[in-house]
Short mmCIF file of C-alpha atoms in Angstrom, two decimals:
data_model
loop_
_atom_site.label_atom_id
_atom_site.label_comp_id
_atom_site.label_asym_id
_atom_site.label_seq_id
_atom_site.Cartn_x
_atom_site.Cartn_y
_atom_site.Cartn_z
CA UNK A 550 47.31 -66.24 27.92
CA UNK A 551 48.11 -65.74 31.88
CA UNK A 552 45.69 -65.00 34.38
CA UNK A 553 46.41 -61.63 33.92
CA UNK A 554 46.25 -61.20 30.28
CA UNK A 555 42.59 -63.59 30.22
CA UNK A 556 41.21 -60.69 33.03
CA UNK A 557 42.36 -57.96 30.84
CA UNK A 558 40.65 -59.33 27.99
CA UNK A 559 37.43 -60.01 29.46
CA UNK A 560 37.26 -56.71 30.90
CA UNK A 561 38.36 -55.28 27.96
CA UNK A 562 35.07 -56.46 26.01
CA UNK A 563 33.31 -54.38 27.85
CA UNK A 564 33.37 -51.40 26.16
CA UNK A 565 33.48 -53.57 22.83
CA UNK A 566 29.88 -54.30 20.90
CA UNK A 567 27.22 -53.63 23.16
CA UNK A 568 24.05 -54.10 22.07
CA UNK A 569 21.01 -56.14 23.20
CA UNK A 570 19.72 -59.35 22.28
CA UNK A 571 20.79 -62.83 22.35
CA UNK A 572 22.11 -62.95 18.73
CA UNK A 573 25.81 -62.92 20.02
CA UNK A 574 25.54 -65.12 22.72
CA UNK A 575 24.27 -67.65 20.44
CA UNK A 576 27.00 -67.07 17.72
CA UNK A 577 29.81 -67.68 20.24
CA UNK A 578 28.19 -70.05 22.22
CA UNK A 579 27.24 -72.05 18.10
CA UNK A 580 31.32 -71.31 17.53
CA UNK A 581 32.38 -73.52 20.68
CA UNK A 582 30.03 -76.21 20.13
CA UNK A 583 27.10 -75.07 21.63
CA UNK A 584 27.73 -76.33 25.14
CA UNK A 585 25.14 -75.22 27.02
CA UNK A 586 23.03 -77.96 25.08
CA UNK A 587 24.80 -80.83 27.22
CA UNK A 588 24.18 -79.04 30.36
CA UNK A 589 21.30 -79.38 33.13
CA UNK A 590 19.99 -75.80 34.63
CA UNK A 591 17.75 -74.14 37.08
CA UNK A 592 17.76 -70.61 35.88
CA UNK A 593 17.04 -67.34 38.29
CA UNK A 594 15.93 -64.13 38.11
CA UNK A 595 14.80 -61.23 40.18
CA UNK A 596 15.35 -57.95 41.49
CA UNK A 597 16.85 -58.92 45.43
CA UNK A 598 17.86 -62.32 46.79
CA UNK A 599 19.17 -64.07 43.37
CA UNK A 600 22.26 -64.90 44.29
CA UNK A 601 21.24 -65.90 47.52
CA UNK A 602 18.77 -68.18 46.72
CA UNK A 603 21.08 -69.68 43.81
CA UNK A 604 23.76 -70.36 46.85
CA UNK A 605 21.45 -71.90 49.05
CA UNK A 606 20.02 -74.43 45.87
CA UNK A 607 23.80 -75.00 44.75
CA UNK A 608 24.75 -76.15 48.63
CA UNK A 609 21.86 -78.43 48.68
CA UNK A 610 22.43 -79.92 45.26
CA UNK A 611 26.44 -79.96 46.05
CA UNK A 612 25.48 -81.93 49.91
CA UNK A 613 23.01 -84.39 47.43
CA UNK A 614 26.28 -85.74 45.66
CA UNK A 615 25.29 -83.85 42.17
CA UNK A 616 28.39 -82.02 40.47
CA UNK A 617 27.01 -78.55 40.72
CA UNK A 618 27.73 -75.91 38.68
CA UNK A 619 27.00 -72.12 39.76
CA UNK A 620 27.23 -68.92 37.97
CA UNK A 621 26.79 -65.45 39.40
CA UNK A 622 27.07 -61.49 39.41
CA UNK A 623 29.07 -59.67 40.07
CA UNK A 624 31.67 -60.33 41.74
CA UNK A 625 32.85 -59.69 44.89
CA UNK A 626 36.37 -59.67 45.19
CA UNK A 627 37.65 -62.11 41.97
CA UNK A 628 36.01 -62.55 39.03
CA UNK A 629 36.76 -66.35 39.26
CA UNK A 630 34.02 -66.22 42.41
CA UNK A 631 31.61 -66.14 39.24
CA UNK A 632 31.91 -69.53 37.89
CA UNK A 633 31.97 -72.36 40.63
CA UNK A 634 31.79 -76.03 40.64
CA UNK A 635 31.31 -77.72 43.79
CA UNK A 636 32.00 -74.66 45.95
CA UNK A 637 35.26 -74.46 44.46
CA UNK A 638 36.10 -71.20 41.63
CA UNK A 639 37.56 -72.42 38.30
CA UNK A 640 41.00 -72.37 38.85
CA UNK A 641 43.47 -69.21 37.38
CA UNK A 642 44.75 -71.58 34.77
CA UNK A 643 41.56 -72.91 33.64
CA UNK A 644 40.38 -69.55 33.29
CA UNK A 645 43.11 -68.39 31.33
CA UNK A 646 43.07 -71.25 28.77
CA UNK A 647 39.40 -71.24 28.30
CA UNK A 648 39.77 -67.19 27.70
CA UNK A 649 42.37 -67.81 24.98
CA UNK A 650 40.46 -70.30 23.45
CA UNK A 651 37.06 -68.55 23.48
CA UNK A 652 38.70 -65.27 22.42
CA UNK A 653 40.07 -66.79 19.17
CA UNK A 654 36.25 -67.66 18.47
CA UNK A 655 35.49 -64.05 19.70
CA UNK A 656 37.16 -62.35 17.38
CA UNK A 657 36.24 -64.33 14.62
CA UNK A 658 32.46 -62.34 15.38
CA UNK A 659 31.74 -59.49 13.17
CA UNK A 660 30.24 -57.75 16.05
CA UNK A 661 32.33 -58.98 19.17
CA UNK A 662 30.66 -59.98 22.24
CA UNK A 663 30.33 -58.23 25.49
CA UNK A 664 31.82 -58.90 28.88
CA UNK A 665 29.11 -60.98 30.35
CA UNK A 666 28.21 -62.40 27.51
CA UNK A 667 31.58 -63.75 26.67
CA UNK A 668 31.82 -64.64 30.57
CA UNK A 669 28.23 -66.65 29.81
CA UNK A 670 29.91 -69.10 27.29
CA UNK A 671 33.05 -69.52 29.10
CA UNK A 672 31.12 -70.83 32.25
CA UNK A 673 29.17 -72.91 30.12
CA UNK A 674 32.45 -74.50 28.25
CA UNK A 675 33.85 -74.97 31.86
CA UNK A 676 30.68 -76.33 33.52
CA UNK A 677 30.64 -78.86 30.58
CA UNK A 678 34.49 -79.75 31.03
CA UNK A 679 33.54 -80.85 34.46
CA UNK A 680 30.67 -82.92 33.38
CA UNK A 681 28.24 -80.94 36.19
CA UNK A 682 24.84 -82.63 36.79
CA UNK A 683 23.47 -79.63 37.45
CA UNK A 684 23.51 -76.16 36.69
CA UNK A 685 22.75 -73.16 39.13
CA UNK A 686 22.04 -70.26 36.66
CA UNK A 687 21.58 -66.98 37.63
CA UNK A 688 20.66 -64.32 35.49
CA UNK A 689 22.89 -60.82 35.10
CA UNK A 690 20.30 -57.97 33.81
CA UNK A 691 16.60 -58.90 33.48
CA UNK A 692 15.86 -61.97 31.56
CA UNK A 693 14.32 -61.60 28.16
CA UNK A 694 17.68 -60.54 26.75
CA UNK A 695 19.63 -61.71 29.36
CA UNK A 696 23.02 -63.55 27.99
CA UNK A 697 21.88 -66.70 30.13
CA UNK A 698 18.34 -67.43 28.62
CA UNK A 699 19.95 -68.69 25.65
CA UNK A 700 19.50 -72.04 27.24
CA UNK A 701 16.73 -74.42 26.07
CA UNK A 702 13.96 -75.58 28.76
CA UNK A 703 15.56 -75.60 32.40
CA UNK A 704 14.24 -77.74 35.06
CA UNK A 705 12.81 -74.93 37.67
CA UNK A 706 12.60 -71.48 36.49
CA UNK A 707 12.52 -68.95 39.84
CA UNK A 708 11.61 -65.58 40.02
CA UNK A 709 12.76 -63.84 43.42
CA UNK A 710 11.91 -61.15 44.91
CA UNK A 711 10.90 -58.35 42.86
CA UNK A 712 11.47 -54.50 42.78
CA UNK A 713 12.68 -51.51 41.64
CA UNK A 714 16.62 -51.22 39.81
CA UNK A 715 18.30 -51.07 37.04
CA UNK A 716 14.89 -49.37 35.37
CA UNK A 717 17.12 -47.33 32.85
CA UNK A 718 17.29 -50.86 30.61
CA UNK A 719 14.29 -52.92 32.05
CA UNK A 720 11.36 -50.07 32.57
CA UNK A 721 10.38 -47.58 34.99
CA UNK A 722 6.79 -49.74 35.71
CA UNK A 723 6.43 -53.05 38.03
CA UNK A 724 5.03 -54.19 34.64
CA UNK A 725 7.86 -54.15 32.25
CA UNK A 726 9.92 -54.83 35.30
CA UNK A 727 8.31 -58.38 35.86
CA UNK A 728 7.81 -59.29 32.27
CA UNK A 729 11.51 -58.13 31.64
CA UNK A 730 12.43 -61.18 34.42
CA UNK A 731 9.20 -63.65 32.99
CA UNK A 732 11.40 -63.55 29.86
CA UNK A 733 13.12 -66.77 31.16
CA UNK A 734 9.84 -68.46 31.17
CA UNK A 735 9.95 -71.55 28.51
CA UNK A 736 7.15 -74.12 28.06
CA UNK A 737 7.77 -77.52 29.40
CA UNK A 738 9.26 -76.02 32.86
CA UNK A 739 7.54 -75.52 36.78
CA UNK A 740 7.93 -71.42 37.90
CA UNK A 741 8.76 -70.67 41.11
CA UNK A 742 7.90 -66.88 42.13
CA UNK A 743 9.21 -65.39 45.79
CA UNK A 744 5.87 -63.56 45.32
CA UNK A 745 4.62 -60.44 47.95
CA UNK A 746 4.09 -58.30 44.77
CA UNK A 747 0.40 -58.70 43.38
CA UNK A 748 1.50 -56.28 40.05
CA UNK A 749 4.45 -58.80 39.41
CA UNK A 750 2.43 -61.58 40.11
CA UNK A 751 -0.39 -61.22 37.98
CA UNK A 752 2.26 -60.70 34.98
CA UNK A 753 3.89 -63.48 35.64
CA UNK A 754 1.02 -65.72 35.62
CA UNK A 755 -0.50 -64.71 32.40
CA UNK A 756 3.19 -65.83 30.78
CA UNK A 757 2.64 -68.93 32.35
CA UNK A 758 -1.12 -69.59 31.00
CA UNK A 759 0.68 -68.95 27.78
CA UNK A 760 2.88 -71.26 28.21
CA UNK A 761 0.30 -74.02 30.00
CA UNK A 762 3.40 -73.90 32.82
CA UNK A 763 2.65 -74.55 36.32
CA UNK A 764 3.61 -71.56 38.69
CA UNK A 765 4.20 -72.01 42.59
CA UNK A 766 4.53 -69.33 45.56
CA UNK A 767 5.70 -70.65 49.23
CA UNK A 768 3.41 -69.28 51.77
CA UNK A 769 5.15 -67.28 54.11
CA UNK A 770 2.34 -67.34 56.77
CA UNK A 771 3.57 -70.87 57.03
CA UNK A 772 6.91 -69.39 57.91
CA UNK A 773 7.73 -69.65 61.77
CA UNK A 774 11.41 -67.64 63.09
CA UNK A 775 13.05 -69.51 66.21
CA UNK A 776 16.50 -68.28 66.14
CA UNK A 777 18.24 -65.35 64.63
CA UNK A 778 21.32 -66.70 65.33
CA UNK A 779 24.68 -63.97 66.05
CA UNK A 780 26.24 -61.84 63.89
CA UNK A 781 30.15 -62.16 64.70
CA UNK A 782 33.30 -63.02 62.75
CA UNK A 783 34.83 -65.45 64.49
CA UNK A 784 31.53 -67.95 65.44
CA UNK A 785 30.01 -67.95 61.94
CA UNK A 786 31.11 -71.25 61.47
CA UNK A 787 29.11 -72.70 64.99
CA UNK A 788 25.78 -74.24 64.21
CA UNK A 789 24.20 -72.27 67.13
CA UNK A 790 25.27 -68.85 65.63
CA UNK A 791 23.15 -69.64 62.60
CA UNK A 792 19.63 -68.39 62.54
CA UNK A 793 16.56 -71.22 63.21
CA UNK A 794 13.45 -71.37 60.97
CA UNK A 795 10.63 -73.84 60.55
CA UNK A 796 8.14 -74.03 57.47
CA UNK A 797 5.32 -76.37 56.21
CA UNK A 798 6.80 -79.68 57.40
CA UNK A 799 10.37 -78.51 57.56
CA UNK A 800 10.48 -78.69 61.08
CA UNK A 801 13.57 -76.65 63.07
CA UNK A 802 15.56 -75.46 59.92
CA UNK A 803 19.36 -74.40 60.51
CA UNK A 804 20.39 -71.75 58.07
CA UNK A 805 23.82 -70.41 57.81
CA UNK A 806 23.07 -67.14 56.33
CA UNK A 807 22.43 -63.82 57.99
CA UNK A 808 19.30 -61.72 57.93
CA UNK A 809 15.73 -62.57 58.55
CA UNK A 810 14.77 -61.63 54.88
CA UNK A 811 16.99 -65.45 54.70
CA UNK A 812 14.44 -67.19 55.91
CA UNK A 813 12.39 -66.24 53.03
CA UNK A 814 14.86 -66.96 50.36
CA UNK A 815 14.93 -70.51 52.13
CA UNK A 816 11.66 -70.81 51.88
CA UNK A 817 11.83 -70.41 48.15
CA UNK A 818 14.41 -72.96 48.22
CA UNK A 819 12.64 -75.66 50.48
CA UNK A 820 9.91 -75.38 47.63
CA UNK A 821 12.09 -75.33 44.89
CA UNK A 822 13.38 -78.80 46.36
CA UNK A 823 9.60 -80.44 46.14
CA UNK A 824 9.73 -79.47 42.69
CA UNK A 825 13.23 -81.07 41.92
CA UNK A 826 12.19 -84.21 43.54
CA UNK A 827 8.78 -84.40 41.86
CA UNK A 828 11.47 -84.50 38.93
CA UNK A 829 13.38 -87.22 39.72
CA UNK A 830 16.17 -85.39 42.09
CA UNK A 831 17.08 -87.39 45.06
CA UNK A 832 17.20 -84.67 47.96
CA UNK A 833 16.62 -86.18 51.44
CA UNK A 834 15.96 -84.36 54.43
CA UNK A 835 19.07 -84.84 55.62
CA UNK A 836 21.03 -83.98 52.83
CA UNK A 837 18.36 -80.72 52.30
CA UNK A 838 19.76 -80.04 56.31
CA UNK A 839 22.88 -79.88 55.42
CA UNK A 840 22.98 -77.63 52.49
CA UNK A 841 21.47 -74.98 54.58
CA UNK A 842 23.59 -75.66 57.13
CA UNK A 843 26.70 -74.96 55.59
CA UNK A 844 26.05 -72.57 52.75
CA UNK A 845 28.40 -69.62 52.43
CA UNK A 846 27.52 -66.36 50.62
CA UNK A 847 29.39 -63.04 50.38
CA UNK A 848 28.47 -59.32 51.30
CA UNK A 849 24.86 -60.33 53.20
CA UNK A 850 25.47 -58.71 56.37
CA UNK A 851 29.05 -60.77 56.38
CA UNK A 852 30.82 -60.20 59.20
CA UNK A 853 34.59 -59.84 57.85
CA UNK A 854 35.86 -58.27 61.65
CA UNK A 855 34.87 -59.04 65.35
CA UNK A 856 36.24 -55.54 67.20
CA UNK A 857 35.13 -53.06 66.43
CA UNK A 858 32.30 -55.58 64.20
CA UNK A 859 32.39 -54.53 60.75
CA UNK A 860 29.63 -56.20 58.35
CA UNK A 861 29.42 -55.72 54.67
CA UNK A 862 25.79 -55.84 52.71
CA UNK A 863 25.66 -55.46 49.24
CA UNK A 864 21.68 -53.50 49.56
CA UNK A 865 21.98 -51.20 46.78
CA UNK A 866 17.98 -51.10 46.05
CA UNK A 867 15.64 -49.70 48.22
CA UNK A 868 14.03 -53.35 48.97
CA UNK A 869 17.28 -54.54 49.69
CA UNK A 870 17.93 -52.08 52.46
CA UNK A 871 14.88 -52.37 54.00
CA UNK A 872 15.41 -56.00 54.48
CA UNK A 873 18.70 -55.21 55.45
CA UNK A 874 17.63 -52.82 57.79
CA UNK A 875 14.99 -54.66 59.34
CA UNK A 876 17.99 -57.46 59.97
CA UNK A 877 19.97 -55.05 61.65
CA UNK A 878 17.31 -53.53 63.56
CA UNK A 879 16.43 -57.28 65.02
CA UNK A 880 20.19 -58.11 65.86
CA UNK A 881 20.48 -55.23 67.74
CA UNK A 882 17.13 -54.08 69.02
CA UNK A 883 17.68 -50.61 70.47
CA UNK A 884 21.08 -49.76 68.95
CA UNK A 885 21.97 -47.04 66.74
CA UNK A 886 24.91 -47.99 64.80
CA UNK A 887 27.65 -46.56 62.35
CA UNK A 888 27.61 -47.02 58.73
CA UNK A 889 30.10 -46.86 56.22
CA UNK A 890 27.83 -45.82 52.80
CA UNK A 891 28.63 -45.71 49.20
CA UNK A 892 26.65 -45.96 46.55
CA UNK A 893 26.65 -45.91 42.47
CA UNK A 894 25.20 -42.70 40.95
CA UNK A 895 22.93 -44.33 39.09
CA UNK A 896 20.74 -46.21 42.12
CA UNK A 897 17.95 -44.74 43.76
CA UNK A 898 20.85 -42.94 46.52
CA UNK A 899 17.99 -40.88 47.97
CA UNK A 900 15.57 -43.31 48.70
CA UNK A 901 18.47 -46.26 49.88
CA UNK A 902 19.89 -43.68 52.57
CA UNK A 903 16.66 -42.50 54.26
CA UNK A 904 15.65 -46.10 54.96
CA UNK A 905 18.96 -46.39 57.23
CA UNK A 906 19.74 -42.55 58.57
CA UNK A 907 17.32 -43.05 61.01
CA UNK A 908 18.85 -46.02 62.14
CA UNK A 909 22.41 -44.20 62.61
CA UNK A 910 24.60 -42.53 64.78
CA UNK A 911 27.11 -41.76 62.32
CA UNK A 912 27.67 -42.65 58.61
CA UNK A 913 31.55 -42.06 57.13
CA UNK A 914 29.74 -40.99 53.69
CA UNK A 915 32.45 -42.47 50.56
CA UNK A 916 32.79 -43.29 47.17
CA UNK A 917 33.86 -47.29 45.72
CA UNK A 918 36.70 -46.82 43.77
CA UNK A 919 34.62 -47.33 40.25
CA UNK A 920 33.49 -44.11 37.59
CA UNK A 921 30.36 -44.96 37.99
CA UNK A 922 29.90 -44.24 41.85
CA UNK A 923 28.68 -41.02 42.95
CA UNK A 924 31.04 -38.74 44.69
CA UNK A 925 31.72 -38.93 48.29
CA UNK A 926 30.92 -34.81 48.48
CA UNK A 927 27.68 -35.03 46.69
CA UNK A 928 26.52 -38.52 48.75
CA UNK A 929 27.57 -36.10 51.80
CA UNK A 930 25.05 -33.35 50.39
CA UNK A 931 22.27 -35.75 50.25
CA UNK A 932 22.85 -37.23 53.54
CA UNK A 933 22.81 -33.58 55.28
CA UNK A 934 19.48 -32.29 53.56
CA UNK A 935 18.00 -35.96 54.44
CA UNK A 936 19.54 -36.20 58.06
CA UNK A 937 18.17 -32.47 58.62
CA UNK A 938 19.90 -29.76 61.12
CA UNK A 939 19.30 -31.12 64.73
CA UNK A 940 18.63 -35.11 65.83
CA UNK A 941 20.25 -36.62 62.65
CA UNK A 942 23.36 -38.95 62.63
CA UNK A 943 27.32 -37.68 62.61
CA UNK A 944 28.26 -37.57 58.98
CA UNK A 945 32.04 -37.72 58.22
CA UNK A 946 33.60 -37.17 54.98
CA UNK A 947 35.97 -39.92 53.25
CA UNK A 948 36.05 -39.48 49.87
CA UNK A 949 37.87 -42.83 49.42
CA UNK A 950 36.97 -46.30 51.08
CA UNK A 951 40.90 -46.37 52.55
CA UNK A 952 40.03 -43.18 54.22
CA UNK A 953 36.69 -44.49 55.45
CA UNK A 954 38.07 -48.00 57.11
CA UNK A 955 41.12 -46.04 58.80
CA UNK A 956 38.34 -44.07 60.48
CA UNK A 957 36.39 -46.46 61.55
CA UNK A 958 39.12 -48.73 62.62
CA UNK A 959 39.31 -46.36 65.45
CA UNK A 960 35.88 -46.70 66.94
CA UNK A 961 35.43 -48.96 70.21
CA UNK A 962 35.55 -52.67 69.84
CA UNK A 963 31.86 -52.30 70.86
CA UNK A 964 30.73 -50.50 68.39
CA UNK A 965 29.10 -52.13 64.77
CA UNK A 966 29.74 -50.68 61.74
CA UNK A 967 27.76 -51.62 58.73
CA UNK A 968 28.98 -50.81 55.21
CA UNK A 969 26.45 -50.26 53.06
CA UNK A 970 25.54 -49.20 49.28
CA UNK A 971 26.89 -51.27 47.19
CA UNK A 972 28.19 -54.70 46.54
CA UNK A 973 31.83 -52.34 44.66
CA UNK A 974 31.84 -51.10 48.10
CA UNK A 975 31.83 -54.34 50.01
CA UNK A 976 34.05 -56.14 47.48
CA UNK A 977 36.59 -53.54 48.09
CA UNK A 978 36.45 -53.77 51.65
CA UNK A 979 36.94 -57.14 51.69
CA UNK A 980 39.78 -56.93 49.42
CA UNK A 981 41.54 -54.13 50.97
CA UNK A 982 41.25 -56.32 54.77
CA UNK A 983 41.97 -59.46 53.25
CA UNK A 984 45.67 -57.93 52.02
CA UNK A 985 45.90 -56.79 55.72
CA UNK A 986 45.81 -53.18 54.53
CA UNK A 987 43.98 -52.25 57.32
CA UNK A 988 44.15 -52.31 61.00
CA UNK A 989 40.89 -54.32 61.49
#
């Protein structure tokens, strides 16, 4: 297979035996040697800050010396950005081989597996090629069922922060929402749980007393801000641009990552770290420093152009885009600002956009190129009845994301634009600059 042909096929499965459970997952994963079984995890779930939090454990693990493995979704811009080890995605030729290896098991299947769950095994088989120490394992789509809690007892299990999405497959309640993501719990393992939900809470601590498994919540009152730190393209990568934190005894915390709601994630992490030493891990302070320091994580208020600014956040949720809001509102206290907003039809569009129209000036209203995101005209509609007829933000028509970033390429090199909506959105932003398609 090429690169090409191993991308086809994967997407390809997507359409191909879909149906819930693990039984398939297990059945490939049994066909290739079961290598999951030789691997070391820390497995996450949640509604908002997964992948975060699974960056900021994988940078601190990587700075400790430990081969780290890390698996995500989605992707931003390349689906190779889903399976890392040691910062670095598998390369095009790895990928490809593994594909055409792990297809011919594939199709051996009566029932043939889906996209992530055939994605799930090949990260596994490469993770295991690599010999990683350590696994960073986050979860696609709830957890019970989830393709990635076919592996045995993990060393931390974490719950992040919980909310409201994807309730068409995991439940329209907090309830089934939270025991949907406790699914991951297994006996013999410490929980970790971002916590600020008391429903969520409660349900995760009763799977715990059934499992006799200790659970752990940081408390955020012990949580003291110092610096927010900038957001701007080109000084990302100064120490004094990154936002300042303490907590507990973690005294004057540098963090790399934008947005106050960061500093909570962190949080998680700096506990999550007291657990992993407690089982064995050797994570000094200064190598705990440095993973902060120096973690990288796409489409989180990213700055991807200095004039005019132009940020990408993947907030699709309405959690997400009130912590993304509240960000926003704290880098630039008094500030309207422009938005670029698109959004799948199936997320809570409504809710997502009056959280940030009162925050706006104007909003270039699009669609990510993908069938499943609502059209630009009928995002426009929504925006109007929510904005109202007098005192609400410009709204301008683009029904594609081109049209969208040649408009706002023409703002003043003062102004900040945030794209917002979706991580499709900010993945093909970043693709469409990043071939210099645009005159950012």
């Amino acid at each position: 297979m090429t690169y090409e042909e191993a991308l086809d096929y994967i997407h390809g499965l997507y359409w191909r035996g879909k149906k819930s459970g693990l039984e398939k997952t297990k059945e490939l994963s049994a066909l290739c040697g079961n290598p999951e079984k030789e691997l070391q995890f820390i497995h996450i779930a949640g509604t908002n800050g997964k992948g975060s939090t699974a960056a900021m454990l994988a940078s601190v693990c990587r700075s400790a010396g430990l081969k780290t493995g890390l698996y995500t979704s989605p992707y931003i811009v390349r689906y190779n950005e889903r399976i890392q080890v040691d910062g670095e995605e598998i390369p095009d030729e790895r990928l490809a081989a593994l594909t055409g290896e792990l297809a011919q098991a594939a199709e051996s299947m009566e029932t043939p597996p889906s996209e992530f769950e055939f994605g799930t095994v090949l990260a596994f088989l490469y993770f295991r090629e690599c010999h990683c120490d350590i696994v960073i394992l986050e979860t696609g789509l709830g957890g019970t069922f989830d393709s990635t809690n076919v592996i045995s007892s993990p060393l931390l299990c974490i719950i992040t922060a919980l909310g409201f999405d994807h309730t068409g497959q995991l439940g329209s309640t907090m309830r089934e929402i939270a025991l949907a993501k406790a699914g991951i719990i297994k006996e013999g393992t410490a929980v970790l749980f971002y916590g600020e939900n008391e429903e969520g809470e409660e349900v995760l601590r009763e799977r715990c007393r059934e499992l006799s498994v200790p659970l752990f919540l940081p408390d955020f009152k012990e949580l003291v801000p110092e610096r927010p730190g900038k957001l701007t393209l080109s000084g990302r990568d100064r120490e004094e641009n990154c936002q300042c934190f303490s907590y507990r005894q973690w005294k004057h915390m540098t963090l790399a990552l934008p947005g106050l709601y960061q500093q909570k994630n962190a949080a998680l992490v700096l506990l999550a770290v007291e657990q992993l030493r407690q089982k064995g891990l050797s994570l000094p302070e200064e190598v705990v420093r440095k993973g902060l320091r120096t973690v990288r994580w796409q489409a989180r208020l990213e700055a991807v152009s200095d004039r005019p600014l132009l940020l990408v956040d993947g907030s699709h949720n309405p959690q997400g885009m009130k912590a993304t809001v509240e960000s926003l509102r704290q880098y630039f206290p008094g500030r309207k600002l422009q938005f670029i907003f698109g959004v799948m039809a199936d997320k809570e569009a409504e809710a997502i956009a009056s959280i940030f129209l009162p925050f706006a000036k104007k909003v270039y209203v699009t669609a990510p190129d993908m069938p499943r995101a609502m059209k630009a005209e009928e995002l426009l509609s929504l925006c109007k009845r929510l904005s109202g007829e007098e005192g609400g933000p410009k709204l301008v028509l683009c029904p594609t994301t081109e049209e969208a970033l040649k408009a706002a390429a023409k703002e003043k090199e003062d102004e900040v634009i945030a794209a917002v909506g979706s991580l499709y959105l900010a993945g093909e932003i970043k693709k469409r600059l990043s071939h210099e398609a645009q005159p950012f």
